CSV table of C-alpha atoms in Angstrom, one decimal:
chain,number,residue,atom,x,y,z
E,2,UNK,CA,0.0,0.0,0.0
E,3,UNK,CA,1.1,3.5,-0.8
E,4,UNK,CA,0.7,5.1,2.7
E,5,UNK,CA,1.5,8.8,2.0
E,6,UNK,CA,3.8,11.1,0.1
E,7,UNK,CA,7.1,10.5,2.0
E,8,UNK,CA,8.9,13.2,0.2
E,9,UNK,CA,9.2,15.3,-2.9
E,10,UNK,CA,12.6,15.5,-4.6
E,11,UNK,CA,13.6,18.8,-6.2
E,12,UNK,CA,16.5,19.1,-8.6
E,13,UNK,CA,18.6,22.2,-8.0
E,14,UNK,CA,21.7,23.7,-9.6
E,15,UNK,CA,23.1,25.6,-6.7
E,16,UNK,CA,22.3,24.0,-3.3
E,17,UNK,CA,23.6,26.9,-1.2
E,18,UNK,CA,21.3,29.3,-3.1
E,19,UNK,CA,18.3,26.9,-3.1
E,20,UNK,CA,18.8,26.1,0.6
E,21,UNK,CA,18.5,29.8,1.5
E,22,UNK,CA,15.3,30.0,-0.6
E,23,UNK,CA,13.7,26.9,1.0
E,24,UNK,CA,14.8,28.0,4.5
E,25,UNK,CA,12.8,31.1,3.9
E,26,UNK,CA,9.9,29.3,2.3
E,27,UNK,CA,9.5,26.6,4.9
E,28,UNK,CA,10.6,28.9,7.8
E,29,UNK,CA,13.2,26.3,9.0
E,30,UNK,CA,16.6,24.8,8.3
E,31,UNK,CA,17.2,21.3,6.9
E,32,UNK,CA,17.3,18.5,9.5
E,33,UNK,CA,19.7,16.5,7.5
E,34,UNK,CA,22.3,16.8,4.8
E,35,UNK,CA,23.7,13.6,3.1
E,36,UNK,CA,25.9,12.8,0.1
E,37,UNK,CA,24.6,9.7,-1.8
E,38,UNK,CA,27.8,8.6,-3.5
E,39,UNK,CA,26.1,5.9,-5.6
E,40,UNK,CA,24.0,8.7,-7.2
E,41,UNK,CA,26.6,11.4,-7.2
E,42,UNK,CA,24.2,13.8,-5.4
E,43,UNK,CA,24.3,16.0,-2.4
E,44,UNK,CA,21.0,16.2,-0.6
E,45,UNK,CA,19.3,18.2,2.2
E,46,UNK,CA,16.0,17.3,3.8
E,47,UNK,CA,13.3,19.5,5.4
E,48,UNK,CA,10.4,18.2,7.4
E,49,UNK,CA,6.9,19.5,6.5
E,50,UNK,CA,4.5,17.8,8.9
E,51,UNK,CA,4.2,14.2,7.9
E,52,UNK,CA,6.1,14.9,4.6
E,53,UNK,CA,9.7,15.8,3.6
E,54,UNK,CA,11.2,18.0,0.9
E,55,UNK,CA,14.5,16.8,-0.5
E,56,UNK,CA,16.7,19.2,-2.5
E,57,UNK,CA,19.2,17.4,-4.8
E,58,UNK,CA,22.3,18.8,-6.4
E,59,UNK,CA,24.5,16.8,-8.8
E,60,UNK,CA,28.1,16.2,-7.8
E,61,UNK,CA,29.1,14.9,-11.2
E,62,UNK,CA,27.9,15.5,-14.8
E,63,UNK,CA,26.8,11.9,-15.2
E,64,UNK,CA,24.5,12.1,-12.2
E,65,UNK,CA,20.8,11.6,-13.1
E,66,UNK,CA,20.1,15.0,-11.5
E,67,UNK,CA,22.6,16.8,-13.8
E,68,UNK,CA,21.0,15.1,-16.8
E,69,UNK,CA,17.5,16.1,-15.6
E,70,UNK,CA,18.5,19.7,-15.2
E,71,UNK,CA,20.2,19.8,-18.6
E,72,UNK,CA,17.0,18.4,-20.2
E,73,UNK,CA,14.2,20.0,-18.2
E,74,UNK,CA,15.7,22.7,-16.0
E,75,UNK,CA,15.4,22.9,-12.2
E,76,UNK,CA,12.2,21.7,-10.6
E,77,UNK,CA,10.4,18.7,-9.1
E,78,UNK,CA,12.4,15.6,-10.0
E,79,UNK,CA,10.3,12.9,-8.2
E,80,UNK,CA,7.6,12.0,-5.8
E,81,UNK,CA,8.4,9.3,-3.2
E,82,UNK,CA,5.5,7.3,-1.6
E,83,UNK,CA,6.1,5.5,1.7
E,84,UNK,CA,5.1,1.9,1.5
E,85,UNK,CA,4.7,-0.7,4.2
E,86,UNK,CA,6.3,-3.6,2.1
E,87,UNK,CA,8.4,-2.5,-0.8
E,88,UNK,CA,8.9,-6.0,-2.3
E,89,UNK,CA,5.1,-6.7,-2.2
E,90,UNK,CA,4.3,-3.3,-3.7
E,91,UNK,CA,6.8,-3.7,-6.5
E,92,UNK,CA,5.3,-7.1,-7.3
E,93,UNK,CA,1.7,-5.6,-7.3
E,94,UNK,CA,2.7,-2.8,-9.6
E,95,UNK,CA,4.6,-5.0,-12.0
E,96,UNK,CA,1.6,-7.3,-12.2
E,97,UNK,CA,-0.5,-4.2,-12.9
E,98,UNK,CA,1.7,-3.4,-15.9
E,99,UNK,CA,4.0,-0.7,-14.6
E,100,UNK,CA,7.6,-0.8,-15.8
E,101,UNK,CA,10.1,-0.9,-12.9
E,102,UNK,CA,13.4,0.9,-13.1
E,103,UNK,CA,14.5,-1.2,-10.1
E,104,UNK,CA,13.1,-4.7,-9.9
E,105,UNK,CA,14.6,-5.1,-6.4
E,106,UNK,CA,15.0,-2.3,-3.8
E,107,UNK,CA,18.3,-0.5,-3.4
E,108,UNK,CA,19.7,1.7,-0.6
E,109,UNK,CA,18.7,5.3,-0.8
E,110,UNK,CA,19.2,8.5,1.2
E,111,UNK,CA,17.7,9.0,4.7
E,112,UNK,CA,17.8,5.4,5.8
E,113,UNK,CA,15.5,4.0,3.1
E,114,UNK,CA,15.2,1.1,0.7
E,115,UNK,CA,14.0,2.6,-2.5
E,116,UNK,CA,12.9,1.7,-6.1
E,117,UNK,CA,11.7,3.8,-9.0
E,118,UNK,CA,8.9,3.3,-11.5
E,119,UNK,CA,9.5,4.3,-15.1
E,120,UNK,CA,7.9,7.7,-15.8
E,121,UNK,CA,6.7,6.7,-19.3
E,122,UNK,CA,3.9,4.7,-17.5
E,123,UNK,CA,3.1,7.4,-15.0
E,124,UNK,CA,2.3,10.6,-17.0
E,125,UNK,CA,5.9,11.8,-17.0
E,126,UNK,CA,6.0,11.7,-13.2
E,127,UNK,CA,9.0,9.9,-11.8
E,128,UNK,CA,7.7,7.9,-8.8
E,129,UNK,CA,9.8,6.4,-6.1
E,130,UNK,CA,8.7,3.8,-3.5
E,131,UNK,CA,10.5,3.9,-0.2
E,132,UNK,CA,10.5,2.0,3.0
E,133,UNK,CA,12.5,2.4,6.3
E,134,UNK,CA,15.4,0.1,6.2
E,135,UNK,CA,14.8,-1.0,9.8
E,136,UNK,CA,11.2,-1.9,9.1
F,117,UNK,CA,3.1,28.0,8.9
F,118,UNK,CA,3.3,25.5,6.1
F,119,UNK,CA,1.8,22.5,7.8
F,120,UNK,CA,2.2,19.7,5.3
F,121,UNK,CA,2.0,18.9,1.6
F,122,UNK,CA,-1.7,19.2,1.1
F,123,UNK,CA,-1.6,17.9,-2.5
F,124,UNK,CA,0.4,17.5,-5.6
F,125,UNK,CA,-1.2,18.6,-8.9
F,126,UNK,CA,-0.3,16.6,-12.0
F,127,UNK,CA,-1.1,18.0,-15.5
F,128,UNK,CA,-2.5,15.3,-17.8
F,129,UNK,CA,-3.7,15.3,-21.4
F,130,UNK,CA,-6.3,12.6,-21.2
F,131,UNK,CA,-8.0,12.3,-17.8
F,132,UNK,CA,-9.7,9.0,-18.6
F,133,UNK,CA,-6.4,7.4,-19.4
F,134,UNK,CA,-4.5,8.9,-16.5
F,135,UNK,CA,-7.3,8.1,-14.1
F,136,UNK,CA,-7.0,4.4,-15.0
F,137,UNK,CA,-3.3,4.6,-14.5
F,138,UNK,CA,-3.5,6.3,-11.1
F,139,UNK,CA,-6.3,4.0,-10.0
F,140,UNK,CA,-3.8,1.1,-10.6
F,141,UNK,CA,-0.9,3.0,-9.0
F,142,UNK,CA,-2.7,4.1,-5.9
F,143,UNK,CA,-5.0,1.0,-5.7
F,144,UNK,CA,-8.1,3.1,-5.3
F,145,UNK,CA,-10.5,5.3,-7.2
F,146,UNK,CA,-10.8,9.1,-6.9
F,147,UNK,CA,-12.9,10.4,-3.9
F,148,UNK,CA,-13.9,13.5,-5.8
F,149,UNK,CA,-14.2,15.0,-9.3
F,150,UNK,CA,-14.7,18.7,-9.8
F,151,UNK,CA,-14.7,21.2,-12.7
F,152,UNK,CA,-13.1,24.5,-11.8
F,153,UNK,CA,-14.7,26.8,-14.3
F,154,UNK,CA,-12.5,29.8,-13.5
F,155,UNK,CA,-9.4,27.8,-14.4
F,156,UNK,CA,-11.0,25.8,-17.3
F,157,UNK,CA,-9.9,22.5,-15.7
F,158,UNK,CA,-11.5,19.2,-14.8
F,159,UNK,CA,-9.9,17.7,-11.7
F,160,UNK,CA,-10.0,14.4,-9.8
F,161,UNK,CA,-8.6,13.8,-6.3
F,162,UNK,CA,-7.1,10.8,-4.6
F,163,UNK,CA,-6.3,10.5,-0.9
F,164,UNK,CA,-2.9,9.1,0.0
F,165,UNK,CA,-2.8,9.1,3.8
F,166,UNK,CA,-2.5,12.8,4.9
F,167,UNK,CA,-1.9,13.9,1.3
F,168,UNK,CA,-3.9,14.2,-1.9
F,169,UNK,CA,-3.0,13.7,-5.5
F,170,UNK,CA,-4.9,16.0,-8.0
F,171,UNK,CA,-5.0,15.2,-11.7
F,172,UNK,CA,-5.8,18.2,-13.9
F,173,UNK,CA,-7.0,18.2,-17.5
F,174,UNK,CA,-7.5,21.4,-19.4
F,175,UNK,CA,-11.0,22.1,-20.7
F,176,UNK,CA,-9.9,25.0,-23.0
F,177,UNK,CA,-6.6,25.9,-24.9
F,178,UNK,CA,-6.2,29.0,-22.8
F,179,UNK,CA,-6.2,27.1,-19.5
F,180,UNK,CA,-2.9,27.3,-17.6
F,181,UNK,CA,-2.8,23.4,-17.7
F,182,UNK,CA,-3.0,23.4,-21.5
F,183,UNK,CA,-0.2,25.9,-21.7
F,184,UNK,CA,1.9,24.0,-19.2
F,185,UNK,CA,1.6,20.8,-21.2
F,186,UNK,CA,2.4,22.6,-24.5
F,187,UNK,CA,5.6,23.9,-22.9
F,188,UNK,CA,6.8,21.1,-20.7
F,189,UNK,CA,4.7,18.0,-21.4
F,190,UNK,CA,2.6,16.1,-18.9
F,191,UNK,CA,3.9,15.9,-15.3
F,192,UNK,CA,3.9,17.5,-11.9
F,193,UNK,CA,2.4,21.0,-12.2
F,194,UNK,CA,2.4,22.2,-8.6
F,195,UNK,CA,2.9,21.4,-4.9
F,196,UNK,CA,0.3,22.7,-2.5
F,197,UNK,CA,1.1,23.3,1.1
F,198,UNK,CA,-1.6,23.4,3.7
F,199,UNK,CA,-1.4,26.6,5.8
F,200,UNK,CA,-3.2,27.6,9.0
F,201,UNK,CA,-3.6,31.3,8.1
F,202,UNK,CA,-3.2,32.0,4.3
F,203,UNK,CA,-3.3,35.8,4.7
F,204,UNK,CA,-0.6,35.8,7.4
F,205,UNK,CA,1.5,33.3,5.4
F,206,UNK,CA,1.3,35.3,2.2
F,207,UNK,CA,2.4,38.4,4.1
F,208,UNK,CA,5.3,36.5,5.6
F,209,UNK,CA,6.5,35.2,2.2
F,210,UNK,CA,6.1,38.6,0.6
F,211,UNK,CA,8.2,40.2,3.3
F,212,UNK,CA,10.8,37.4,2.8
F,213,UNK,CA,11.1,38.5,-0.9
F,214,UNK,CA,8.9,35.9,-2.7
F,215,UNK,CA,6.9,37.1,-5.6
F,216,UNK,CA,3.2,36.3,-5.2
F,217,UNK,CA,1.0,35.4,-8.2
F,218,UNK,CA,-2.0,36.1,-6.0
F,219,UNK,CA,-1.7,38.9,-3.5
F,220,UNK,CA,-5.0,37.8,-1.9
F,221,UNK,CA,-6.4,34.3,-1.8
F,222,UNK,CA,-9.0,33.1,-4.3
F,223,UNK,CA,-11.4,30.1,-4.4
F,224,UNK,CA,-9.8,26.9,-5.6
F,225,UNK,CA,-11.0,23.3,-6.0
F,226,UNK,CA,-11.8,21.0,-3.1
F,227,UNK,CA,-13.3,23.7,-0.7
F,228,UNK,CA,-10.0,25.7,-0.4
F,229,UNK,CA,-8.8,29.3,-0.5
F,230,UNK,CA,-5.6,29.3,-2.5
F,231,UNK,CA,-2.8,31.5,-3.7
F,232,UNK,CA,0.3,30.7,-5.8
F,233,UNK,CA,3.9,31.9,-5.5
F,234,UNK,CA,5.8,32.8,-8.7
F,235,UNK,CA,8.0,29.8,-9.7
F,236,UNK,CA,10.9,32.0,-10.7
F,237,UNK,CA,11.7,32.5,-7.0
F,238,UNK,CA,11.2,28.8,-6.1
F,239,UNK,CA,13.6,26.8,-8.3
F,240,UNK,CA,11.0,26.4,-11.1
F,241,UNK,CA,8.6,24.7,-8.6
F,242,UNK,CA,5.1,26.2,-8.7
F,243,UNK,CA,4.0,26.4,-5.1
F,244,UNK,CA,0.4,26.8,-3.9
F,245,UNK,CA,-0.7,27.7,-0.4
F,246,UNK,CA,-4.2,26.4,0.5
F,247,UNK,CA,-6.5,26.7,3.5
F,248,UNK,CA,-9.9,25.1,4.2
F,249,UNK,CA,-12.6,27.7,3.4
F,250,UNK,CA,-14.5,27.0,6.6
F,251,UNK,CA,-11.4,27.5,8.8
């Protein structure tokens, strides 16, 4: 089951500048900053009630975030839904005809197991499923 | 205060097709469908825990949703944050240097008073503030 929007990921060019902007917007500072080496991204996370906002800046030109910004500009990169059982949910969605970018979950930022669906099946919206690793 | 992500708005070309897709993704059917005449859009809403997903289809070529799809294709159109006092929050954000598309709140879908911030100040992310009308 997709339980809620866990976070929204926003691709930014200049994290320092964007952080100042989101600090002002959300009236708070990030609760976490984390480099995800496997994705070549620097991230910061804000809490917004039950949801999070993740800003992502590429650390290398081959990063998916760098490629996204080259193609579409800065903006919302993905929506992540919290799931109670990521393996079961991936199986359900595959059976329903969705194309999976990751057939099995991988480690993501913020202590999560994650997997992405292919945006061609989801109206151009890149959708992530995520589950707490210690669940 | 921005309390949570109230909803994410997704611009779609063919609501019937996208509805079938989101029914499968979210494993549910919409709890509401509503035409917003002032915006020339047909909307449907899904609940995802504390959050909602809104699909928007243009009903006329001059609709903001039609223009968005022409320019950027289908995808995430806006993020709406729930606020406890929309007038106070607009004043706070204006003071903080954000450009407001709506200086005063207007009526939106789903029983809300709404106002948008200009995406040029927010990393290309169109941000809506919304508050229950009966609050």
